[in-house]
PDB file of C-alpha atoms and ligand atoms in Angstrom:
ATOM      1  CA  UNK A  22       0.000   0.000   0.000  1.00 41.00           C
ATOM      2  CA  UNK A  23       1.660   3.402  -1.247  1.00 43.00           C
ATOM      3  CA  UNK A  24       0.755   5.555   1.804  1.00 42.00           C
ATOM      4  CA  UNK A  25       2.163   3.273   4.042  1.00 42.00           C
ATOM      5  CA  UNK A  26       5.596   3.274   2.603  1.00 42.00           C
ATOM      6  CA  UNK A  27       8.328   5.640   2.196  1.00 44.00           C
ATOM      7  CA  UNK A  28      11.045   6.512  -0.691  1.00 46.00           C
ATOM      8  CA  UNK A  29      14.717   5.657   0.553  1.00 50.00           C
ATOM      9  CA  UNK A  30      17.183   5.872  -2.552  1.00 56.00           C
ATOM     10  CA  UNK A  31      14.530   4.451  -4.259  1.00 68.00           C
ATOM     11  CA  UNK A  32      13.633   1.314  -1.625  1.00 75.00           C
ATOM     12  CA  UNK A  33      10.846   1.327   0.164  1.00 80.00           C
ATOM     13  CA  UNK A  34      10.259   1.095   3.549  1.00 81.00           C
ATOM     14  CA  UNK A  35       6.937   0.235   5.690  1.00 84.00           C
ATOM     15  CA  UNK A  36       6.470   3.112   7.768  1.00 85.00           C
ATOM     16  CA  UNK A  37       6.830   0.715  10.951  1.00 84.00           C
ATOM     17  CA  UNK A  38       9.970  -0.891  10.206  1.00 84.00           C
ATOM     18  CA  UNK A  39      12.199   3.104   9.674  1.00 82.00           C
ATOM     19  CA  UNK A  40      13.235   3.780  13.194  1.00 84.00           C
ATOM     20  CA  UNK A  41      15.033   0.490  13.005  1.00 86.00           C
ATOM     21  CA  UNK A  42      15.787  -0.141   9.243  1.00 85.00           C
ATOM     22  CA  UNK A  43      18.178   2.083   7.271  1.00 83.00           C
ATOM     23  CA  UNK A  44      18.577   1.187   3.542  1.00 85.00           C
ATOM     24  CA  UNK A  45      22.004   2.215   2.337  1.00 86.00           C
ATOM     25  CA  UNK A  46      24.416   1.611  -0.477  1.00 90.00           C
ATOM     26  CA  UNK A  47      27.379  -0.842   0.188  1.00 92.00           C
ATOM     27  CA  UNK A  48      29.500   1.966  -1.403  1.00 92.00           C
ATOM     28  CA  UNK A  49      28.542   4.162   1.351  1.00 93.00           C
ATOM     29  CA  UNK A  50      28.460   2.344   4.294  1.00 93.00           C
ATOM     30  CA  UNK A  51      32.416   1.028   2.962  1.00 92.00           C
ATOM     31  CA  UNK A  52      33.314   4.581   2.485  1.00 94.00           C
ATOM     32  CA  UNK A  53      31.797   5.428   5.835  1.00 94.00           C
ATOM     33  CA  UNK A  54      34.044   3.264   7.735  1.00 92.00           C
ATOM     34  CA  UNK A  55      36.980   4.207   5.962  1.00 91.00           C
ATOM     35  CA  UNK A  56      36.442   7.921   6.731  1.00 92.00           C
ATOM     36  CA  UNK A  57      36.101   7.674   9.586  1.00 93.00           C
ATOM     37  CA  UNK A  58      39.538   5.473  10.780  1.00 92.00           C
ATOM     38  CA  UNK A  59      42.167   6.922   9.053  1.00 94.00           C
ATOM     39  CA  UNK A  60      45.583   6.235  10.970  1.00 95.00           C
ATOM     40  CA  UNK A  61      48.032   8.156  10.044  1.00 95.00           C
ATOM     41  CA  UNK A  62      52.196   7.525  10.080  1.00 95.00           C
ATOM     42  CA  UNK A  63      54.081   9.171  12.496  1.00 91.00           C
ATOM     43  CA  UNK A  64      56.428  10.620  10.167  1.00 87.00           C
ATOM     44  CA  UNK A  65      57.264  14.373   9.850  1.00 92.00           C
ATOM     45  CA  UNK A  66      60.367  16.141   7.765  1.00 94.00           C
ATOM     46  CA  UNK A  67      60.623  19.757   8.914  1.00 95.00           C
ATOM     47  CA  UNK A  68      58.799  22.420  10.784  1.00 95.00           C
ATOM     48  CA  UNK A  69      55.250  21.886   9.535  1.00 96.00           C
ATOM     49  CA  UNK A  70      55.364  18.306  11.492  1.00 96.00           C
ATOM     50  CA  UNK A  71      55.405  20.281  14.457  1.00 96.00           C
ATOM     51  CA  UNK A  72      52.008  21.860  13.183  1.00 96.00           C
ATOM     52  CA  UNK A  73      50.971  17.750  12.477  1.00 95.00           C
ATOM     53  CA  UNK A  74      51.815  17.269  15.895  1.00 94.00           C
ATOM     54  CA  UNK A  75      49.730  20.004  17.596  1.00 94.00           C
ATOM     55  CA  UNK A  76      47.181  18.815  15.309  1.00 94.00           C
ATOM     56  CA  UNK A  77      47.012  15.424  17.633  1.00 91.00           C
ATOM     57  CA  UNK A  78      46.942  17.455  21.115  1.00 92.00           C
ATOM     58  CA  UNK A  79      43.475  17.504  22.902  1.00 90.00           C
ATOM     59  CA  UNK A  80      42.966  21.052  21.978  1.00 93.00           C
ATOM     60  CA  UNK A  81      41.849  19.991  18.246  1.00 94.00           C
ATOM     61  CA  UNK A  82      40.424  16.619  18.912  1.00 92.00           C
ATOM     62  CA  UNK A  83      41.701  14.847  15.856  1.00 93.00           C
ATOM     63  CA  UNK A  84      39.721  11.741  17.036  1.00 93.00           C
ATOM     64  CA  UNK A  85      36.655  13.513  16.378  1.00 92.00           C
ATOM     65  CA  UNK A  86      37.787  12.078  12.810  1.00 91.00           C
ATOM     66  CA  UNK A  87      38.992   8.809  13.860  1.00 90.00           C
ATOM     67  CA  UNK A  88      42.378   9.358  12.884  1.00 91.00           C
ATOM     68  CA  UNK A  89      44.395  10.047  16.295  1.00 90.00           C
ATOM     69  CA  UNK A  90      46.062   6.766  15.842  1.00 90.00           C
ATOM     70  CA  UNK A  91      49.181   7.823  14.620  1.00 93.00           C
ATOM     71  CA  UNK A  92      51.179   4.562  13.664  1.00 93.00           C
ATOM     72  CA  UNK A  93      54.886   3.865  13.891  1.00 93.00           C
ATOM     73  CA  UNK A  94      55.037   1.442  10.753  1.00 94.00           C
ATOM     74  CA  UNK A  95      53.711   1.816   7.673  1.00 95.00           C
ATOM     75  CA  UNK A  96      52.426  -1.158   7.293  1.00 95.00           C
ATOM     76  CA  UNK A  97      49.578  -0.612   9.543  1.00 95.00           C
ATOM     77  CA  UNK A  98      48.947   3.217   8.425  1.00 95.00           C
ATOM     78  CA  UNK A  99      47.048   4.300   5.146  1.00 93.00           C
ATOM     79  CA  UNK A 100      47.538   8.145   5.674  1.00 96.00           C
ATOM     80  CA  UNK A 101      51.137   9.536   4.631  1.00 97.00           C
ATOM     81  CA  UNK A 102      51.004  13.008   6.207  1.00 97.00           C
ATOM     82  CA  UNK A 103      54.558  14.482   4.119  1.00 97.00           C
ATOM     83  CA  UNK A 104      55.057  17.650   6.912  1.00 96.00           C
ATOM     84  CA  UNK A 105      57.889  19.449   6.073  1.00 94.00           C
ATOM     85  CA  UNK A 106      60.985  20.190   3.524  1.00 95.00           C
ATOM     86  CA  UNK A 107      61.621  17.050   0.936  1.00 95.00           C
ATOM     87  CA  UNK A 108      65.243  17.344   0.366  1.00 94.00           C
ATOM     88  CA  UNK A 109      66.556  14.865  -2.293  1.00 92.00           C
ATOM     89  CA  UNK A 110      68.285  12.848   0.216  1.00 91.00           C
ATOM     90  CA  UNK A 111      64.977  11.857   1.706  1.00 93.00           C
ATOM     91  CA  UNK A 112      62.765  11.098  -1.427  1.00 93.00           C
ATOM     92  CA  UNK A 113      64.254   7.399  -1.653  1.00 93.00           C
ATOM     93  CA  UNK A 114      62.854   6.869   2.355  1.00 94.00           C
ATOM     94  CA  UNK A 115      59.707   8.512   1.275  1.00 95.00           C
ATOM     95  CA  UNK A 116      58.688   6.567  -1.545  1.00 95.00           C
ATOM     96  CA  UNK A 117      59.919   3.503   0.418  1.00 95.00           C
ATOM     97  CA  UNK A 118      57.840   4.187   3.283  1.00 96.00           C
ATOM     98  CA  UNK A 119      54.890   5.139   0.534  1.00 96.00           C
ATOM     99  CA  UNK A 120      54.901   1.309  -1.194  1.00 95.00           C
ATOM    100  CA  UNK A 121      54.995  -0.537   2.357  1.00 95.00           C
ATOM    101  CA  UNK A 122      51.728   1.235   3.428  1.00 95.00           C
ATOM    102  CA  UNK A 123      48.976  -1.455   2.548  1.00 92.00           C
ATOM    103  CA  UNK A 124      46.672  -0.259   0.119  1.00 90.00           C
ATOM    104  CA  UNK A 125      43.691   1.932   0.206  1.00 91.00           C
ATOM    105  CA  UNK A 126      46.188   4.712   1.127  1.00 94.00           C
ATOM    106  CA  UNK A 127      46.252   8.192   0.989  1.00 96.00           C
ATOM    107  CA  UNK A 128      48.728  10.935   0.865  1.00 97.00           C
ATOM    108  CA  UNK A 129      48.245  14.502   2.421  1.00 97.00           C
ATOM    109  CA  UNK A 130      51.060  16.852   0.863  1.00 97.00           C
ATOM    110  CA  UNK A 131      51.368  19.953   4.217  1.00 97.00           C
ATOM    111  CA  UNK A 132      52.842  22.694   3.758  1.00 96.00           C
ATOM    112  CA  UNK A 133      54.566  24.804   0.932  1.00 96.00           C
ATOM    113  CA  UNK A 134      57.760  23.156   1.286  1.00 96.00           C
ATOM    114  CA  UNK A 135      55.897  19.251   0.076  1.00 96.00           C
ATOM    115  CA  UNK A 136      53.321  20.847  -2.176  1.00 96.00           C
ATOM    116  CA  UNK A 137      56.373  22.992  -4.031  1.00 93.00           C
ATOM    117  CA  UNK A 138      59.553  23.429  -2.813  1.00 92.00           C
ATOM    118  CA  UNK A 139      58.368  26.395  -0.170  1.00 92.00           C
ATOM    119  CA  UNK A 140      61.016  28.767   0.236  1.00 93.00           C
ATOM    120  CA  UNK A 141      63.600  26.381  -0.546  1.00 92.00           C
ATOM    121  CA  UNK A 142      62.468  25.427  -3.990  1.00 88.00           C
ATOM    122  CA  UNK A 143      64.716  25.742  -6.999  1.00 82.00           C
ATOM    123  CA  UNK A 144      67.383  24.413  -4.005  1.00 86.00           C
ATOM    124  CA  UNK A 145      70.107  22.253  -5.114  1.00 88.00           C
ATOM    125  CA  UNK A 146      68.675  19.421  -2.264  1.00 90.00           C
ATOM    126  CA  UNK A 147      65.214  20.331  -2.068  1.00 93.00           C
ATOM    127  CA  UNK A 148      62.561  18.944  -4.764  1.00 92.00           C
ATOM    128  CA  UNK A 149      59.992  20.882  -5.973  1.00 91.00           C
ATOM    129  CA  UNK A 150      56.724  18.657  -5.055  1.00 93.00           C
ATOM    130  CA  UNK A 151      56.234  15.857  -3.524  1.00 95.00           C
ATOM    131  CA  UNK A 152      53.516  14.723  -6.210  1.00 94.00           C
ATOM    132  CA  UNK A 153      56.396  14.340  -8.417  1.00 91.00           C
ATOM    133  CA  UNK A 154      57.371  10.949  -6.950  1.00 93.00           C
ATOM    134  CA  UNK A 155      54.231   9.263  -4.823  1.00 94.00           C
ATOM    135  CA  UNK A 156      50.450  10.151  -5.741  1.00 94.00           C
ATOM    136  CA  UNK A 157      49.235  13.337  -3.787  1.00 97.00           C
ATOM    137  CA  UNK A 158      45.418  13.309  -3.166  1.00 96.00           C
ATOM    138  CA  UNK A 159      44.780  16.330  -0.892  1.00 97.00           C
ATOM    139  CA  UNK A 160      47.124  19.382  -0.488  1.00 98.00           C
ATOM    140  CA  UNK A 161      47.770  21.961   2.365  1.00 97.00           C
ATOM    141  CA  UNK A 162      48.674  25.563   1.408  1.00 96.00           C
ATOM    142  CA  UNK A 163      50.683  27.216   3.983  1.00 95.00           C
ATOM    143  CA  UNK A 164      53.754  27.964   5.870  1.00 95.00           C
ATOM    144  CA  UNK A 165      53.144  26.761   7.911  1.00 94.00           C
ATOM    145  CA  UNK A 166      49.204  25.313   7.350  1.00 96.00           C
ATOM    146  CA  UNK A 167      47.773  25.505  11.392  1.00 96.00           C
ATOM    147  CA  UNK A 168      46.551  22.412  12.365  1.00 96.00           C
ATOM    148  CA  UNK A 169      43.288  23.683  11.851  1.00 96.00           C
ATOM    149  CA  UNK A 170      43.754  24.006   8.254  1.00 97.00           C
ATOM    150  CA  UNK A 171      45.807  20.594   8.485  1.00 96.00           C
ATOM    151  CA  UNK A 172      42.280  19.227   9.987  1.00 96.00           C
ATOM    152  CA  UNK A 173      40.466  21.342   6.761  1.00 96.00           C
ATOM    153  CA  UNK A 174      42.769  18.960   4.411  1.00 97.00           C
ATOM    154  CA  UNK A 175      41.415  15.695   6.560  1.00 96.00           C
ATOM    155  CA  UNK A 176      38.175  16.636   5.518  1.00 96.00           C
ATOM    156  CA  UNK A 177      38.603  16.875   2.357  1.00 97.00           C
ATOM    157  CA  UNK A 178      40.670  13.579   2.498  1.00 96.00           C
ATOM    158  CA  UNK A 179      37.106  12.261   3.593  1.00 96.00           C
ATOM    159  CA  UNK A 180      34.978  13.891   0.946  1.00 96.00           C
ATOM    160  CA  UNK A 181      37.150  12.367  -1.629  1.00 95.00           C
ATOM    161  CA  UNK A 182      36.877   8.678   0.218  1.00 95.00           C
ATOM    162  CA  UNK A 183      32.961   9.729   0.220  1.00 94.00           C
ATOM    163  CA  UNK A 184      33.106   9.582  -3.815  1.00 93.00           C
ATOM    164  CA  UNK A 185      34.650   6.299  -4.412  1.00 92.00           C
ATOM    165  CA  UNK A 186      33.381   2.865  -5.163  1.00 92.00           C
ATOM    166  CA  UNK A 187      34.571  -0.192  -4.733  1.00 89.00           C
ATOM    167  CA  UNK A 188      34.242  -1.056  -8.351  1.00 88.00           C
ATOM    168  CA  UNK A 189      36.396   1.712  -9.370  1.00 88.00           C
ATOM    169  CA  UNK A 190      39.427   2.104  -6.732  1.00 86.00           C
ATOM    170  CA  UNK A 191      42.369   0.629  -8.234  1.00 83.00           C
ATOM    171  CA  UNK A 192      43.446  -1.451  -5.139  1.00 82.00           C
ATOM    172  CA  UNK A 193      40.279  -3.877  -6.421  1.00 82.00           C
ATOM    173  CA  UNK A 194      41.272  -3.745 -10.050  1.00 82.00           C
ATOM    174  CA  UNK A 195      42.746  -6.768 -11.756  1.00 79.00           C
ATOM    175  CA  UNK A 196      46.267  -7.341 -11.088  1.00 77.00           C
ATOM    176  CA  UNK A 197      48.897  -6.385  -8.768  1.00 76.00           C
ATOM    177  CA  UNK A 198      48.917  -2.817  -8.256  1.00 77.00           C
ATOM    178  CA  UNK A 199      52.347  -1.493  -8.881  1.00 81.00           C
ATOM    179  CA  UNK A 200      54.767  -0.115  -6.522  1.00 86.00           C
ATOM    180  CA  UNK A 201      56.574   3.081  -7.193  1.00 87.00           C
ATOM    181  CA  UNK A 202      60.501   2.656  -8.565  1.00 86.00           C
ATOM    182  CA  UNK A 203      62.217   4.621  -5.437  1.00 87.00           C
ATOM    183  CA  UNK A 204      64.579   7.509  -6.638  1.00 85.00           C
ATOM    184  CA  UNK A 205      68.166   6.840  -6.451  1.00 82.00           C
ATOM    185  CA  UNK A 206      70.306   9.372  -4.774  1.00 77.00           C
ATOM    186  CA  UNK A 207      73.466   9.759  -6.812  1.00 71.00           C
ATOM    187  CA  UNK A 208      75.429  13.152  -8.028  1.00 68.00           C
ATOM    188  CA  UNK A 209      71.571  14.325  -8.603  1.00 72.00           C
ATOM    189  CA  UNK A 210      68.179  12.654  -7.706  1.00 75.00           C
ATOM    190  CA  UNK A 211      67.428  10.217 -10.732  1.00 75.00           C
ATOM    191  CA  UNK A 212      63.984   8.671 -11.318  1.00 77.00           C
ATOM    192  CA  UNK A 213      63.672   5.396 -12.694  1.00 75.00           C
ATOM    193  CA  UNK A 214      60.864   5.941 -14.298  1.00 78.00           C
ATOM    194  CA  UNK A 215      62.638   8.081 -17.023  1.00 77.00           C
ATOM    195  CA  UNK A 216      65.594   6.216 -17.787  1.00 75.00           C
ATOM    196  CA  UNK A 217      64.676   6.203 -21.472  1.00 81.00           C
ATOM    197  CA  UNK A 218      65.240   9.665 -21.249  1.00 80.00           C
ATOM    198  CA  UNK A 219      68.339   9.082 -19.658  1.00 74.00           C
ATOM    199  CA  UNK A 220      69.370   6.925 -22.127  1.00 76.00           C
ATOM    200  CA  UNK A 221      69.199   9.111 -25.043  1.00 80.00           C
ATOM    201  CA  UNK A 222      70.834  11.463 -23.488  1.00 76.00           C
ATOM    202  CA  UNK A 223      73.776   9.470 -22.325  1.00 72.00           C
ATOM    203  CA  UNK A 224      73.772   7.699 -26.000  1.00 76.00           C
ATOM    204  CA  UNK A 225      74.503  11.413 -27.451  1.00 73.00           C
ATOM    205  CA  UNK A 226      78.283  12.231 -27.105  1.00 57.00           C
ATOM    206  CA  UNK A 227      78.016  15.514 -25.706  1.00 59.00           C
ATOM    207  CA  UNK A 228      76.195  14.409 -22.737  1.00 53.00           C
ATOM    208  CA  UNK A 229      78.379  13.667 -19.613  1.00 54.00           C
ATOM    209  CA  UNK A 230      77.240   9.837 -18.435  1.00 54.00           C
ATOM    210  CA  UNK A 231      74.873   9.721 -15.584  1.00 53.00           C
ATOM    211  CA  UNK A 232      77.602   9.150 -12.769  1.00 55.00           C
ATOM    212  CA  UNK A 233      79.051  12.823 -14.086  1.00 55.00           C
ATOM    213  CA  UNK A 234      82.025  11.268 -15.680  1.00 58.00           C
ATOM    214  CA  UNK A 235      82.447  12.877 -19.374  1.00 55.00           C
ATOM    215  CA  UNK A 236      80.774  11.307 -22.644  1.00 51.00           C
ATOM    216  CA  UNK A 237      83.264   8.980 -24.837  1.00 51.00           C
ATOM    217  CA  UNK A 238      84.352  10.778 -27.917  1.00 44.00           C
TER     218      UNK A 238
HETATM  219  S1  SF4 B 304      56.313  25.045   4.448  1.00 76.85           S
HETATM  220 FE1  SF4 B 304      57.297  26.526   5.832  1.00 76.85          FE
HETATM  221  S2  SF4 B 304      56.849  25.719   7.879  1.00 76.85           S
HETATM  222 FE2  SF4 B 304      56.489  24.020   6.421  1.00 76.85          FE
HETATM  223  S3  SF4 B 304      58.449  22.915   6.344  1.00 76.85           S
HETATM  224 FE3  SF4 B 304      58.476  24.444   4.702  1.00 76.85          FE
HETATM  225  S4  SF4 B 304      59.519  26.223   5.615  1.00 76.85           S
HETATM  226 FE4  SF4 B 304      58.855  24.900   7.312  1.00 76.85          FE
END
């Protein structure tokens, strides 16, 4: 009977039965707990993870989010928070720690240092971006971003989560999901991901070689 029912996402349900029956998607209720226990990695490179860390002190109640548990290993964290400068030195750890967090993870580029290069950019040891080695999905203007706008970027983190489905994200796809080649530190920071390019270069003979020694004539 029509009048007895009611519309929910386009279920119905008897009038009797909605103070204890809630119809929902399986995308949503997924998401939902996913949103809402993020653990971060205790991990911080410069003076915006002292922001990160005020972020976790009672005054902002961070577990209003579920994400005060700040883990020590990767392996049980999927939030990388990158606070601070990214020299070159410390891309290889980065992208290290990055591919032994378990997927779904998430990274949170804070500050102007990790979104850009901050101050420092152009630096001969600083990169310019962090999103130029690991995937960045929310970023936090600033230097340095106040844990309140650090908490801004969390939320944002969890509208994005909000908009996914499981038969989209790629940690359900077919297939291994691939890890990210980790940088190698020599006379500059080299990518493997563009060795081709390296190649070509080296194969010309006005190129030095990678390792800085001078082209063959
Ligand atoms: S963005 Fe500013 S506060 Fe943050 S690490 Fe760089 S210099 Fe420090």
């Amino acid at each position: 009977m029509p009048n007895e029912l009611s519309n929910n996402n386009d279920i119905s349900v008897p009038i009797d039965l909605q103070s204890q029956v809630t119809i929902t998607t399986l995308d949503k209720i997924y998401n939902w707990g996913r949103r809402s226990s993020i653990w971060p990695m205790v991990f911080g490179l410069a003076c915006c993870a002292i922001e990160m860390i005020c972020a976790a002190a009672s005054r902002f109640d961070i577990a209003r989010f579920g994400m005060e548990v700040f883990r020590a290993t990767p392996r049980q964290a999927d939030l990388m928070i990158v606070s601070g400068t990214v020299t070159k030195k410390m891309v290889p750890q980065i992208v290290r720690l990055y591919n032994q967090m378990p997927e779904p993870k998430y990274v949170l580029s804070m500050g102007a240092c990790a979104c850009g290069g901050g101050p420092f950019k152009e630096g001969y040891n600083v990169v310019s971006g962090i999103d130029k080695f690991v995937p960045v999905d929310v970023y936090v203007p600033g230097c340095p971003p106040t844990p309140q706008a650090l908490l801004h970027g969390l939320i944002k983190l969890q509208e994005k989560i909000d908009h996914q489905s499981i038969k989209k994200v790629r940690w359900y796809a077919d297939g291994d999901s691939e890890a990210v080649p980790i940088p190698i530190l020599g006379p500059d920071l080299i990518d493997p991901r563009q060795h081709s390019i390296f190649r070509q270069q080296s194969a010309k003979k006005d190129v030095p070689d990678l390792d800085g020694s001078p082209a063959e004539a």
